[in-house]
Amino acid sequence: MLTSYAWEARYPGLGEPVTIEEYREALRQAELVVSWAAKVIKEPKE
């Protein structure tokens, strides 16, 4: 999902504007990734 935002940001005007629903979903997914990464970093390696 985030990949489409990457090219749209790089080439503005070629795609449709992001809706508030798409924004919220992208934000939710990004927060999940950050939360997962923080957990992985905090866990001690065995």
XYZ file of C-alpha atoms in Angstrom:
46
model
C 0.000 0.000 0.000
C 2.705 2.482 0.874
C 4.477 1.858 -2.429
C 1.761 3.642 -4.382
C 2.193 6.667 -2.128
C 5.913 6.657 -2.808
C 5.583 7.092 -6.575
C 2.687 9.520 -6.210
C 4.815 11.694 -3.934
C 7.704 11.527 -6.381
C 5.550 12.387 -9.405
C 2.845 14.736 -8.084
C -0.181 15.352 -10.246
C -0.177 11.930 -11.932
C -2.419 10.192 -9.404
C -5.631 10.937 -7.606
C -5.446 12.854 -4.321
C -5.269 10.692 -1.211
C -8.579 10.437 0.613
C -8.847 10.855 4.366
C -9.697 7.150 4.615
C -6.555 6.192 2.680
C -4.503 8.545 4.837
C -5.868 7.016 8.040
C -5.248 3.467 6.799
C -1.683 4.296 5.757
C -1.083 5.925 9.134
C -2.511 2.882 10.940
C -0.248 0.549 8.979
C 2.800 2.734 9.590
C 2.069 2.772 13.327
C 1.831 -1.035 13.324
C 5.206 -1.305 11.580
C 6.858 1.113 14.014
C 5.341 -0.740 16.975
C 6.573 -4.074 15.610
C 10.065 -2.699 14.983
C 10.264 -1.221 18.484
C 9.297 -4.600 19.949
C 11.897 -6.436 17.858
C 14.628 -4.003 18.895
C 13.773 -4.322 22.605
C 13.737 -8.134 22.658
C 17.036 -9.656 23.763
C 18.741 -11.845 21.199
C 19.104 -15.478 22.186
